[in-house]
Structures are given as structure tokens and as C-alpha cells.
XYZ file of C-alpha atoms in Angstrom:
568
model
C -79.474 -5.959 12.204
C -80.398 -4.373 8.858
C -83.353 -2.937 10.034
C -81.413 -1.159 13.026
C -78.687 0.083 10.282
C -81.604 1.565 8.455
C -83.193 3.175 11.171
C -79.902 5.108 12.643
C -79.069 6.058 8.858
C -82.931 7.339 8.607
C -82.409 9.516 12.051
C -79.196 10.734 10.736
C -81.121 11.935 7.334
C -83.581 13.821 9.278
C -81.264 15.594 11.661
C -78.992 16.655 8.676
C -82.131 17.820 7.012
C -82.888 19.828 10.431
C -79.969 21.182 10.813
C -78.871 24.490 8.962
C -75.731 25.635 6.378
C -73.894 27.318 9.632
C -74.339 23.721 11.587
C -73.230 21.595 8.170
C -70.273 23.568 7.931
C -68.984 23.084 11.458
C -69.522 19.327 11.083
C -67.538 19.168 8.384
C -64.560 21.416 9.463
C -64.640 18.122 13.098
C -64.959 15.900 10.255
C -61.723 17.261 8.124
C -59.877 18.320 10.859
C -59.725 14.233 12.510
C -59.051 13.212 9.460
C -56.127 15.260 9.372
C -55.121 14.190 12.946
C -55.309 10.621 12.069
C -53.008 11.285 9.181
C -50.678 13.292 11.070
C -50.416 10.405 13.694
C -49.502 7.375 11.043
C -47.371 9.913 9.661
C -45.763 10.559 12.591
C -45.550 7.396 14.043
C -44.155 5.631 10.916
C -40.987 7.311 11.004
C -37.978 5.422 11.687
C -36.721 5.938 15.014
C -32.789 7.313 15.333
C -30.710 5.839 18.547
C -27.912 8.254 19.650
C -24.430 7.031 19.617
C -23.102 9.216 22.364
C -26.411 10.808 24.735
C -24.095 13.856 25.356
C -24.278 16.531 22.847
C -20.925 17.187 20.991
C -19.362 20.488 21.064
C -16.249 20.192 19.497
C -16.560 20.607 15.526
C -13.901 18.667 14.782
C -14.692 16.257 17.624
C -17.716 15.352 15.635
C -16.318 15.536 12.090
C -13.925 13.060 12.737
C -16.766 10.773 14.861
C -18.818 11.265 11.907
C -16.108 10.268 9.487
C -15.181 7.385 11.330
C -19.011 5.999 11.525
C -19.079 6.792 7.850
C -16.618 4.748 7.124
C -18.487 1.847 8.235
C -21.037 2.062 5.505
C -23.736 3.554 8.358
C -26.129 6.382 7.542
C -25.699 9.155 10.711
C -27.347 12.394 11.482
C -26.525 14.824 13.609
C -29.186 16.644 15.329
C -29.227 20.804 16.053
C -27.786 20.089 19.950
C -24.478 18.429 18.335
C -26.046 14.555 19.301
C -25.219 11.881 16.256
C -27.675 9.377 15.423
C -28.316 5.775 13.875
C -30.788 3.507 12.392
C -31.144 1.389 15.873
C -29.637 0.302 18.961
C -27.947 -2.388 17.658
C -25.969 -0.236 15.297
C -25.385 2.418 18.011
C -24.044 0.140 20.528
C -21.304 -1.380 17.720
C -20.520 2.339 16.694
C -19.915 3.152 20.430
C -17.771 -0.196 20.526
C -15.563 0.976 17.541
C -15.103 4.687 18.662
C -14.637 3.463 22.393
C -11.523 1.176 21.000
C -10.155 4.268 18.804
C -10.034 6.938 21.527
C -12.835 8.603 19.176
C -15.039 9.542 22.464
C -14.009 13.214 23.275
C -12.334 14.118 26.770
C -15.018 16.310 27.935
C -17.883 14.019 27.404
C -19.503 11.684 30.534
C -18.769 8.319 31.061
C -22.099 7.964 31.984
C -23.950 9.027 28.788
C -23.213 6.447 27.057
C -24.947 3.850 29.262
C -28.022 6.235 30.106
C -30.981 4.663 31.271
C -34.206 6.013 33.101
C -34.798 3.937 35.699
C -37.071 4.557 38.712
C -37.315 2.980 41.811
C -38.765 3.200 45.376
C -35.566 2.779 47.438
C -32.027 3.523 46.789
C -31.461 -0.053 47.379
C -33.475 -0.464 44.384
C -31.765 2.412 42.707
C -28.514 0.920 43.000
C -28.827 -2.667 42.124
C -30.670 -1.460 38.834
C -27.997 1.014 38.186
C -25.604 -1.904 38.440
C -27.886 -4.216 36.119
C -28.215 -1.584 33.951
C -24.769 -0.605 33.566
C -23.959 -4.465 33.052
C -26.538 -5.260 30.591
C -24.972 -2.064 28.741
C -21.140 -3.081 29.071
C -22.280 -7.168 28.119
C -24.228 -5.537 24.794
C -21.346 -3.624 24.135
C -18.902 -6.402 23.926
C -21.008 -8.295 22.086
C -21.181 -6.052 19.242
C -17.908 -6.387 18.355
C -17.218 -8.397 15.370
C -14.730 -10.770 16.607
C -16.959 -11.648 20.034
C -19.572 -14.635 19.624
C -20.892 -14.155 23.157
C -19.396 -12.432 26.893
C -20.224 -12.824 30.194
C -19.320 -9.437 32.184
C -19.082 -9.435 36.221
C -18.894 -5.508 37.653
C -18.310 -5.355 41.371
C -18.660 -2.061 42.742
C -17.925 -2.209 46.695
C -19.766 0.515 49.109
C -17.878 3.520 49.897
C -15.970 3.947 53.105
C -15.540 6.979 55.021
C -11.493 6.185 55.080
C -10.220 6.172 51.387
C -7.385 3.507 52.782
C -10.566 1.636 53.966
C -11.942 1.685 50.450
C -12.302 -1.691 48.231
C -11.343 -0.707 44.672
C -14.093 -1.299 41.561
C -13.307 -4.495 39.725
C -14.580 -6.217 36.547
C -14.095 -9.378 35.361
C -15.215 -10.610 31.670
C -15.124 -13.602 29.676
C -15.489 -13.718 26.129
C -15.953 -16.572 23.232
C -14.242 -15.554 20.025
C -16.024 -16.247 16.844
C -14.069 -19.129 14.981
C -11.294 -17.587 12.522
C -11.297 -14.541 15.221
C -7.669 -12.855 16.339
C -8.881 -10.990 18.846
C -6.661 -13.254 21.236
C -3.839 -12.478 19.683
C -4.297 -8.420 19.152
C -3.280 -6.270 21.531
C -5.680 -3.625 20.085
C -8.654 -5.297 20.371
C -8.379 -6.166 24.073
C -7.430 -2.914 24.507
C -10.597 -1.773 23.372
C -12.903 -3.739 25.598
C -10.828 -2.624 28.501
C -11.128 0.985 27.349
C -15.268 -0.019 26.845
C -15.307 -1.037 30.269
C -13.543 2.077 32.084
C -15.424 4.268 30.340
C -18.724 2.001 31.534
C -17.912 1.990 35.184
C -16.792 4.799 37.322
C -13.802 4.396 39.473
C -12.130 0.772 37.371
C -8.873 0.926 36.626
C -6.719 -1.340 34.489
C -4.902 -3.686 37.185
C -8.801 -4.628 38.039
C -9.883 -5.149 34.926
C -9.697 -8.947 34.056
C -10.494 -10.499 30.290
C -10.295 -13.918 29.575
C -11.348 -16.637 27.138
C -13.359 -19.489 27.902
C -10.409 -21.529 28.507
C -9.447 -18.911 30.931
C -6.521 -17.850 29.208
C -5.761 -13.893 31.006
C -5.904 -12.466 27.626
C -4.874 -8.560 29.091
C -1.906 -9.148 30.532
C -0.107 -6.792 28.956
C 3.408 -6.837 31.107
C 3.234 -10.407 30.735
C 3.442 -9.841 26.896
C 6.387 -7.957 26.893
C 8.745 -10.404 25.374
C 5.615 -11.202 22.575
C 5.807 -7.825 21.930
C 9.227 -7.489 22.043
C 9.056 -10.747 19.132
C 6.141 -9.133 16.990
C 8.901 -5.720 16.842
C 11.659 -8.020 15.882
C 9.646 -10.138 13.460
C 8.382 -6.607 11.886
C 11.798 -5.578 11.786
C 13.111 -8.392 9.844
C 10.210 -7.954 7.591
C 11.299 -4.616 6.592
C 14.822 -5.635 6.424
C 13.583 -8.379 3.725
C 11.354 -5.615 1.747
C 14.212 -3.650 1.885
C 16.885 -6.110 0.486
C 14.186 -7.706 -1.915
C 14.141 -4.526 -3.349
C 17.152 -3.657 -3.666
C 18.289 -7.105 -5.226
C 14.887 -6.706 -7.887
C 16.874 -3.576 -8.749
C 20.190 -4.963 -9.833
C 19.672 -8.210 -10.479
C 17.199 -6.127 -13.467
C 20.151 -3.898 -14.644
C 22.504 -6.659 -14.661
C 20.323 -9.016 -16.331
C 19.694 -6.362 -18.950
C 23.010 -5.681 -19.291
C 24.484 -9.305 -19.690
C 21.220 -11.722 -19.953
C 19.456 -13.634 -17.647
C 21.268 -16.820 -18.287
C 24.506 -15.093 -17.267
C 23.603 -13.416 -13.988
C 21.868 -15.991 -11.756
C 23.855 -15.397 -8.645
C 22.859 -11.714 -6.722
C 22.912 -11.831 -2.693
C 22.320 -8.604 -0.584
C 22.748 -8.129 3.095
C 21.658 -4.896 4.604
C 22.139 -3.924 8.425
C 19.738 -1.748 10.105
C 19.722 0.290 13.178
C 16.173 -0.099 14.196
C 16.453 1.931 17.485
C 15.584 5.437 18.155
C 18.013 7.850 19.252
C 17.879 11.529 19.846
C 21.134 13.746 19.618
C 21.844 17.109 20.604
C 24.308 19.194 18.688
C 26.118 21.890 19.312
C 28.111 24.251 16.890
C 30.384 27.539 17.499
C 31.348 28.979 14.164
C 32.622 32.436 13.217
C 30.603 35.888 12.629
C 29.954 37.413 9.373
C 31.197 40.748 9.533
C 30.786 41.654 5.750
C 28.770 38.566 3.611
C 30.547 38.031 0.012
C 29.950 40.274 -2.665
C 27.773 38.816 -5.570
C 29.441 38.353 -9.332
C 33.124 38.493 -7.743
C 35.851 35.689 -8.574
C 36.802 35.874 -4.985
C 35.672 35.440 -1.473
C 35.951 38.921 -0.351
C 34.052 38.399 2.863
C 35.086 39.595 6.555
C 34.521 37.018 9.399
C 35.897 37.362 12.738
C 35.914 34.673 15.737
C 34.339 37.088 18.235
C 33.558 40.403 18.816
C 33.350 42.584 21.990
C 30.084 42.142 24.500
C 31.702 44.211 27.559
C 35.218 44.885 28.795
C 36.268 45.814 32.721
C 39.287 46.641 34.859
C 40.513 46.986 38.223
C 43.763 47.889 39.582
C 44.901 47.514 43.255
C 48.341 48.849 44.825
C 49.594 48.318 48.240
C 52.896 49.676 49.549
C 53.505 48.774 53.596
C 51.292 49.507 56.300
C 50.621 53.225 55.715
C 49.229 54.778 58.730
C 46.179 53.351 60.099
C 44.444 55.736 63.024
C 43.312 53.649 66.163
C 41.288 56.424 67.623
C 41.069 56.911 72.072
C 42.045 54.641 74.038
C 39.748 51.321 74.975
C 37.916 52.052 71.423
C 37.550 49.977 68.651
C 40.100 51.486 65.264
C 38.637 52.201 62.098
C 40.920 49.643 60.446
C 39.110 47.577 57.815
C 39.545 43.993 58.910
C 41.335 43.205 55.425
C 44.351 45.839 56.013
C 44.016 45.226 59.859
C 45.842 41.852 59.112
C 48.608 43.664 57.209
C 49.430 45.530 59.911
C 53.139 45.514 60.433
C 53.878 44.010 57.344
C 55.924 45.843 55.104
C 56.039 45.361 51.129
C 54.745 46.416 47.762
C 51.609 44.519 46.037
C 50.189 45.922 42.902
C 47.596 44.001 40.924
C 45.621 44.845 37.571
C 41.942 42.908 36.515
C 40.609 43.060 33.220
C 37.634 41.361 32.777
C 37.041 40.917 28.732
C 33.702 39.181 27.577
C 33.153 38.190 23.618
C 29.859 37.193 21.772
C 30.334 34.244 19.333
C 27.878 32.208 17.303
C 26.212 29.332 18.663
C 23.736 26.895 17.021
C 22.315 23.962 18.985
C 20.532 20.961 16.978
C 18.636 18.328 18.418
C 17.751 15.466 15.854
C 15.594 11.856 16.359
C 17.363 9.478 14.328
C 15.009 7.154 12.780
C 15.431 3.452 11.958
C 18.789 3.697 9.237
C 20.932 1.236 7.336
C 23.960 0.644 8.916
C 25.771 -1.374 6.181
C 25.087 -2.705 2.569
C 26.759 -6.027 1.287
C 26.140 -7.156 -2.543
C 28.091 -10.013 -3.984
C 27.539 -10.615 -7.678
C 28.180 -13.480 -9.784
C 28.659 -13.121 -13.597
C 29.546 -15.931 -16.347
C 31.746 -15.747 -18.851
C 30.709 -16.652 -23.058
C 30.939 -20.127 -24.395
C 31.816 -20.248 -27.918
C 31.937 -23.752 -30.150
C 35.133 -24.284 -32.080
C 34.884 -25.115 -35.851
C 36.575 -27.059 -38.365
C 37.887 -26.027 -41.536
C 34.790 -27.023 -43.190
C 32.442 -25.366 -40.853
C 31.331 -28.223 -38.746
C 31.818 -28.554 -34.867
C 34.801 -30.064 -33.469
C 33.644 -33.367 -31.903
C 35.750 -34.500 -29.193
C 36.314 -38.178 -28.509
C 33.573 -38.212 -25.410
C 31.299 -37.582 -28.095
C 30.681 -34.007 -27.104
C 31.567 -30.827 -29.001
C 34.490 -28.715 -27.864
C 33.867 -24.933 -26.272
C 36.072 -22.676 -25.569
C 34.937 -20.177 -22.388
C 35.634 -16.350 -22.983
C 35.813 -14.650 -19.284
C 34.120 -11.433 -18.730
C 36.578 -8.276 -19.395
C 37.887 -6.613 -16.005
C 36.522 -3.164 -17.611
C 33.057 -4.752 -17.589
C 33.552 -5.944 -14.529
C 34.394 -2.256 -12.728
C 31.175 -0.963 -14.804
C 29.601 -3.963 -13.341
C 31.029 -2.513 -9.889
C 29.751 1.151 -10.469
C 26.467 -0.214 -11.707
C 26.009 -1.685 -8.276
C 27.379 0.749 -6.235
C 25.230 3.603 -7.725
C 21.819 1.367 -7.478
C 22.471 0.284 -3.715
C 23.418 3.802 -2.727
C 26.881 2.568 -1.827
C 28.584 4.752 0.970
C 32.589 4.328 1.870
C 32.045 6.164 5.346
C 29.459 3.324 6.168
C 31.737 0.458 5.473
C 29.377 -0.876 2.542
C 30.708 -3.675 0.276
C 30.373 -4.275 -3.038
C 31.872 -7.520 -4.729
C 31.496 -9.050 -8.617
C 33.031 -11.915 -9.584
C 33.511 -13.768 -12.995
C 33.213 -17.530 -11.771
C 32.004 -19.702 -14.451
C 29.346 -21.369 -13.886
C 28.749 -25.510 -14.331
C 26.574 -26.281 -17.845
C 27.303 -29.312 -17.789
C 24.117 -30.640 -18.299
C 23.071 -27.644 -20.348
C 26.096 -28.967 -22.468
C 24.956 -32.383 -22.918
C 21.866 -31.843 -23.415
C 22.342 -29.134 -26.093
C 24.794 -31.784 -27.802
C 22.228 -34.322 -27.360
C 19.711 -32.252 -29.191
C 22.233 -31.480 -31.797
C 23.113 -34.585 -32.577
C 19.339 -35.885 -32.732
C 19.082 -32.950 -34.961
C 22.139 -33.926 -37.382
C 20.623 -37.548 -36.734
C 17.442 -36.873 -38.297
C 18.365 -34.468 -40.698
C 20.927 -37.707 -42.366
C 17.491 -39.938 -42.219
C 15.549 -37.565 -43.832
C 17.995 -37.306 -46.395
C 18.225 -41.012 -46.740
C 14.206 -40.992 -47.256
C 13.933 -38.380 -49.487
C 16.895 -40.464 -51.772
C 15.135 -43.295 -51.723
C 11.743 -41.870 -52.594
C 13.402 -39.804 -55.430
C 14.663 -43.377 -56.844
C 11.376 -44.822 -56.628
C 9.658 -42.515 -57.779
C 11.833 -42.452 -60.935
C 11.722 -45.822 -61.466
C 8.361 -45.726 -61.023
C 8.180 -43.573 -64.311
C 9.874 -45.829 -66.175
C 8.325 -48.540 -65.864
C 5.504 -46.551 -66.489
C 6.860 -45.410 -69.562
C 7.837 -48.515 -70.680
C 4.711 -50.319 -69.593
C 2.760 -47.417 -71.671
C 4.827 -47.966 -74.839
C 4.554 -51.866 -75.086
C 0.751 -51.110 -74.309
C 0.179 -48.486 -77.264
C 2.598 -51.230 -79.522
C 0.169 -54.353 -78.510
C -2.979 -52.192 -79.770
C -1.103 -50.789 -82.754
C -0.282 -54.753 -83.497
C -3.905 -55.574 -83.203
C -5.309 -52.880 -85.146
C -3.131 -53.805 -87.809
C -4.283 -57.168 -87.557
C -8.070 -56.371 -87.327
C -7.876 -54.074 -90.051
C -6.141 -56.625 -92.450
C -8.852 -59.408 -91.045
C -11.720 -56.653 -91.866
C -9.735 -55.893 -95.393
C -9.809 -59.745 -95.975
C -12.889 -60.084 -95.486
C -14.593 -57.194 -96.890
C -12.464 -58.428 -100.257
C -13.460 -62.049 -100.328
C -17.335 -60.368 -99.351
C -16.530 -58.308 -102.682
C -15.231 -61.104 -104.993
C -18.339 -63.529 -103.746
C -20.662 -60.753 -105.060
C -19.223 -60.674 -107.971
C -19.099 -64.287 -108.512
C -22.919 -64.507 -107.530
C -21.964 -66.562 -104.593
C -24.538 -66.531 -101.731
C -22.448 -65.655 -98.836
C -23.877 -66.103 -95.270
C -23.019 -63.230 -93.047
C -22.677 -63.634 -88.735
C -24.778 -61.928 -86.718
C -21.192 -61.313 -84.677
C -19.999 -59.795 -87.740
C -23.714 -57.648 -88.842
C -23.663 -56.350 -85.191
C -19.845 -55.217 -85.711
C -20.712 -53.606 -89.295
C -23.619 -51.845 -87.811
C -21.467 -50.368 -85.006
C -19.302 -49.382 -87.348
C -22.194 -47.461 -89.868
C -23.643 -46.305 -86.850
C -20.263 -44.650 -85.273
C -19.709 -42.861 -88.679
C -23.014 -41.565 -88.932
C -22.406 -40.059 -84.938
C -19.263 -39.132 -86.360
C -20.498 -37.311 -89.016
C -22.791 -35.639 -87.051
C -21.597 -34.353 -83.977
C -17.935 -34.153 -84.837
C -16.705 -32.058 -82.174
C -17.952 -34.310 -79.143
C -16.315 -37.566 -81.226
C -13.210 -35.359 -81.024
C -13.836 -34.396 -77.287
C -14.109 -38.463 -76.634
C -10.898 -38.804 -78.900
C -9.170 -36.613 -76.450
C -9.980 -38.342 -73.388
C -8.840 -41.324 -74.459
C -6.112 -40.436 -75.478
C -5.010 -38.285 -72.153
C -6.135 -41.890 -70.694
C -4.088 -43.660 -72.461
């Protein structure tokens, strides 16, 4: 194998040594210029691919801005290519993004039904044609469906009956789907939703309408039967409304229940109910108003009103006048020939008396204003009752103590709120709720005291462990004072007999030391051997031996004089 290697690298040395510059040149340019093509192709081909949302190109700017928006809001990249087509990452992504702008009414009016789903499928037959149309445009819806967030898996059924040449003839386009929420899912329960996958499915298949559209659960529960929900519907409006009634009356009892509080404490405004009475329907009302014209509009700066109005003023003004007075002479012309009598005097004929009559037609211009208004939801009435206690005050002796009563208790004496606080109270109120007279609103504060009973006891209870406890304390701190004194005297006392005891036995020892340090003195001079103890030569030589330290160091002998002393 090597030798073979060698021998087509040896032919390839001799050709290139054959061949001339021109010939190199040109081999290298092929060379360079596949290289290049390779690289262009990875390059090329390692590009992500972008799936369209919607095939058809969008030409409405704002159309696409708010498509865009929308996808953007989704945390999905999107670009939107020269033609007006928007693009994501993948399929997967496009087919939820279709989903969610499919259930918002997102897709624009003009665009086809069709693009959406577009395949390329060919076929031999239109047999063919047609069932993979149908497969197709199953697959599609199924995929759809499943994208949504709240849908674990669906099962979609499309029947699309052949056309008949009589349109009474014709079987209408029905669909029926199943679907299997995800656990924790709603989308039984929301309107919305299911009105997006039968919105997904319309726009899927030409020709479905709504009454043949069927979606169910797999307990096969009709889950878009939306007449059939009318009274939920009708509950979920109600429950809303009662929800806003209760934000509404929350608030407004936060409100006072604050400013009272603030006003007279917490403890003595517990009590604070609010009713409110809303008119949650709709109503439109047309209006109309005739007032006078402005002839001359009030001068500026002037004390007075010095302006001309007038009801009306003249449009157009016409008369007529008729007189009759007897027949007059009417000519019949010949004989056999029909008169020239006007039919209306031809009745009068022979009729003899006077008529005169007078028309005048007078037209004014006034001014008119006409006002139509849509009366949102309103409140019809506002109820607050307030509750506010009165002061408790303890009653005191002469001496300053509490009056005990014979229950054991201490007396109070209640001190009701003053009516003028109570109208502020009432104004307070009034001005926070937005009271109106016209409305029939009601505004009530009352000065009801309320039960402490318990508060009572146990704030006498308390006082009384207090009072308890401070008497022990007392007690305690008498007794220690006594012992402690006594203490000191006997301390005292015990330290005096002490210091007398040693004073007694110093005297002692020193007369014993003076006795015998005289009869040592009168043996020596005698010339009397006298025998000394070793008790008493180990006493005498402490005694040299603490002089001699004495003499010495005399300040640390007076330091060790000290201490025993503050011992002592």
C-alpha cells in the first residue's frame, strides 16, 4: 500500500515538474476556488432555519406591528423578511404562535385561511389530491391544538362532504375534537380558550361554521356550548359584580374607619359597616334641550347681567286672505256645454252669504341641543353606620387611690361622646363616602358604649397583682433591711469582743514574757544556771529575727501591718 502511495506521489512530482508557471497557476486558482465552495456550503448550510408564522406576506404595517408585538411578548425572537412574512426559530414555535394569534383575532382579515396550513403535496389522482389535502389539513389543525399550553394531547375528526350541484342538497363541513387538559389546566372552564380552538379550526377548514364545530373532553363533556352557558355566564357577571361591589365598599370603609380611628383611637371605633348599591346595567339616554338665543352675550367687568336673550326669532312669515260674498255671476256658456265654473264655487251656487278668512303662517328658529349619553355601571345608594365609645375614667379617693367597690373591682365612671363630635363625626363621613341627598344616601353615628367587661376585670386583675406585688416587695426589702442591720451588729459586736480577747492575751503574754525575761535576769545575776526550752529559744529567735526584718524593710512590715489590720 505504501509503495502504491509512493508511486502516485512520485507521478504527481514529475507532472508538476512538467508542467509550466501558466499551468501551476490555473491549478491553484480550481484548487482555491473549491475550497471556497466547500466553505460557502457549511456556511450556508449551518444556518438556522426560520419557519413562517403566517405563509402569506403581511401588508398592513400595523397589522404586523401589533403581530410582532404580540409574539414578542412571548419571549420569542421573530424576523420579518423584505415580502412582509414573520419568522421563528422552528415549527414547533410557529405552530404555538399561530395558536395564540388565531385565539386573539391577531390574523388579519385579508389574509388566506389556507396559508397557514400550506403544504406541497403531489399526487397522481385527485382522489389522491384530496384525501392528502384532508390529512394534511388534519395533521395541521391536531398540531395546532396541541401547542397550546393548557392541551396534553387532541384527537381532531374533519369531515368535509362532496359538493352537490343543489346548494339545499349540500351536507355542511363538520369537525369534531377531543382534547385532554393538562392537570391544573382551566381551559374547561374558560370561555376564551375554547373559543380559540374553535376560531383555530374555522380558520383551518373552509366552509365550518360554529353550530358544526364540536369540542369535548375525554369524558365527553360538550365543552362549546356556549348558549348552554348562558346562565354560567350570567353567574360569572354577577359574581364579578359583587366583587366590585366588595372592592368598592372595602375601600370605602379602609377610608373612614382610618380617619375615625385617627381621630378617636382604635380602641374606640371598632364598629364601621358600609352598604353600597350599584346599578350594574347599561343604559343609553337621549336628551333633548330647547333653551333661549343669545341676542347680545354679557359684557365683561360689569356688576350686572346686561345680556339680550330672546325665545325665538323669525325664520319666515306668510299670509292669505280669502273673501266670498254670494254667488256672484258665474257664466255657463251655449247651451249643451260644459260652464267654466270651478267645481269649488260650482257647489256654492245659489247660496247666498258673506265668508271672509285671513292665514298667517308664522315660523320661528329656536335653539335645540340633543345629548345622547351611555350610562355606565353607578352607585345607586351609600349606607354607613358608625359606632363610637364613649371615655372611661377611674374615680379617686381623697388620698389618691382608686375607689374599690365591694365586688372587688374599681369604680368608672363613662363620659359619652359630645353631640358636636358626633355631627363632625357625621360630616367626616359624609365628605369621605361622597354622600349625595338626591341619591337617598345614609349616614348614621352612634355613641353606644361598648361592653369591657372583661377588659375591666382583667385590667383590675392586673392592678391588683401589681399593688399585690408591689406590698411583697416591700415586705422583702423590710425584712432584708433588718437583717442586714442586725447582721452588722453582731458583726460589730462579735469584732469588738474579738479585738478585747487578743488585747487580754497580749497583756497576758507580755507580762508572762516580762516575768520571765526578769527571773532570766535575776538568775544571771545570781550565777544560777538556768535551762532554757527549745519552745521558748525558737520563740526568742522569732522574735530577734522579726526585728531584724523589721528593721530592715520597714515599709513592707508596715504594708503587712495594714492588712491585718483591714482583716481584722
Amino acid at each position: 500500500m505504501n509503495e502504491f502511495f509512493k508511486k502516485i506521489l512520485g507521478q504527481i512530482k514529475g507532472l508538476w515538474g512538467k508542467w509550466s508557471m501558466l499551468q501551476r497557476i490555473i491549478l491553484a486558482g480550481i484548487v482555491v476556488a473549491v475550497i471556497a465552495g466547500v466553505i460557502a456550503l457549511f456556511s450556508v448550510s449551518s444556518k438556522p432555519t426560520m419557519s413562517p408564522v403566517i405563509d402569506a406576506p403581511i401588508r398592513d404595517e400595523a397589522a404586523l406591528d401589533r403581530i410582532v408585538l404580540r409574539i414578542n411578548q412571548e419571549g420569542v425572537k421573530t424576523t420579518v423578511t423584505a415580502a412582509g412574512v414573520v419568522q421563528v426559530q422552528d415549527d414547533s414555535t410557529a405552530r404555538r404562535m399561530r395558536a395564540i394569534l388565531i385565539r386573539e383575532d391577531l390574523i388579519p382579515s385579508g389574509t388566506d385561511p389556507w396559508a397557514i396550513f400550506d403544504r406541497d403535496r403531489w399526487t397522481i389522482t385527485d382522489f389522491e389530491r384530496k384525501v392528502n389535502l384532508r390529512r394534511a389539513i388534519t395533521q395541521m389543525v391536531t398540531d395546532h391544538i396541541k401547542a397550546f399550553d393548557d392541551v396534553d394531547d387532541a384527537n381532531v375528526t374533519i369531515v368535509a362532504p362532496e359538493r352537490s350541484l343543489f346548494r339545499s342538497d349540500q351536507n355542511p363541513v363538520t369537525a369534531s375534537v377531543i382534547i385532554i387538559p393538562k392537570p391544573g389546566s382551566d381551559i374547561t372552564a374558560n370561555r376564551k380558550k375554547i373559543e380559540g380552538i374553535q376560531k383555530t379550526l374555522k380558520f383551518a377548514v373552509q366552509g365550518l361554521q360554529d353550530e358544526n364545530i364540536v369540542i369535548t373532553d375525554q369524558a365527553g363533556i360538550v365543552l362549546n356550548d356556549f348558549e348552554g352557558m348562558a346562565a354560567l355566564d350570567r353567574i360569572n357577571i354577577i359574581d364579578k359584580e359583587n366583587k366590585l361591589i366588595q372592592t368598592l365598599e372595602t375601600k370605602y370603609r379602609a377610608v373612614v374607619l382610618t380617619s375615625l380611628q385617627n381621630t378617636f383611637t382604635a380602641d374606640r371605633v371598632r364598629d364601621l359597616n358600609i352598604k353600597i348599591d350599584m346599578d350594574m346595567s347599561k343604559k343609553t339616554s337621549d336628551t333633548e334641550e330647547f333653551f333661549p338665543i343669545t341676542i347680545k352675550p354679557r359684557t365683561p367687568g360689569l356688576p350686572y347681567d346686561d345680556s339680550e336673550l330672546v325665545r325665538s326669532i323669525p325664520r319666515s312669515e306668510s299670509t292669505s286672505s280669502t273673501t266670498w260674498e254670494g254667488t256672484g255671476y258665474n257664466p255657463e256658456g251655449p247651451a249643451g256645454v260644459e260652464g267654466q265654473t270651478p267645481p269649488a264655487f260650482k257647489d256654492m251656487s245659489n247660496i247666498y252669504g258673506t265668508m271672509k278668512q285671513e292665514t298667517n303662517t308664522h315660523n320661528e328658529e329656536i335653539n335645540k341641543k340633543v345629548t345622547q349619553e351611555d350610562r355606565s355601571p353607578g352607585i345607586d345608594r351609600v349606607t354607613v353606620s358608625v359606632n363610637i365609645d364613649g371615655k372611661w375614667k377611674l374615680k379617686y379617693d381623697e388620698k389618691g387611690n382608686p375607689v374599690i367597690l365591694a365586688d372587688g373591682t374599681r369604680e368608672r365612671e363613662y363620659i359619652p361622646v359630645p353631640q358636636e363630635e358626633i355631627r363632625a363625626a357625621v360630616l367626616l363621613v359624609q365628605n369621605a363616602v361622597g354622600y349625595s341627598a338626591a341619591r337617598g344616601d345614609s349616614v348614621t353615628v352612634q355613641n353606644i358604649p361598648f361592653d369591657r367587661t372583661k377588659q375591666f376585670t382583667d385590667d383590675d386583675a392586673a392592678y391588683f397583682r401589681r399593688k399585690q406585688m408591689q406590698t411583697t416587695i416591700l415586705i422583702f426589702l423590710s425584712g432584708l433591711v433588718i437583717l442586714l442591720v442586725s447582721f452588722i451588729i453582731f458583726r460589730m459586736i462579735s469584732r469588738e469582743m474579738e479585738r478585747r480577747r487578743r488585747l487580754a492575751e497580749d497583756e497576758r503574754a507580755r507580762r508572762e514574757q516580762a516575768m520571765r525575761e526578769s527571773a532570766i535576769a535575776d538568775a544571771e545575776e545570781n550565777g544560777v544556771d538556768v535551762s532554757i526550752s527549745v519552745e521558748e529559744r525558737t520563740r526568742m529567735e522569732l522574735q530577734e529575727s522579726v526585728a531584724n526584718m523589721a528593721k530592715e524593710h520597714p515599709e513592707d512590715c508596715a504594708q503587712l501591718i495594714r492588712t491585718w489590720l483591714l482583716e481584722e
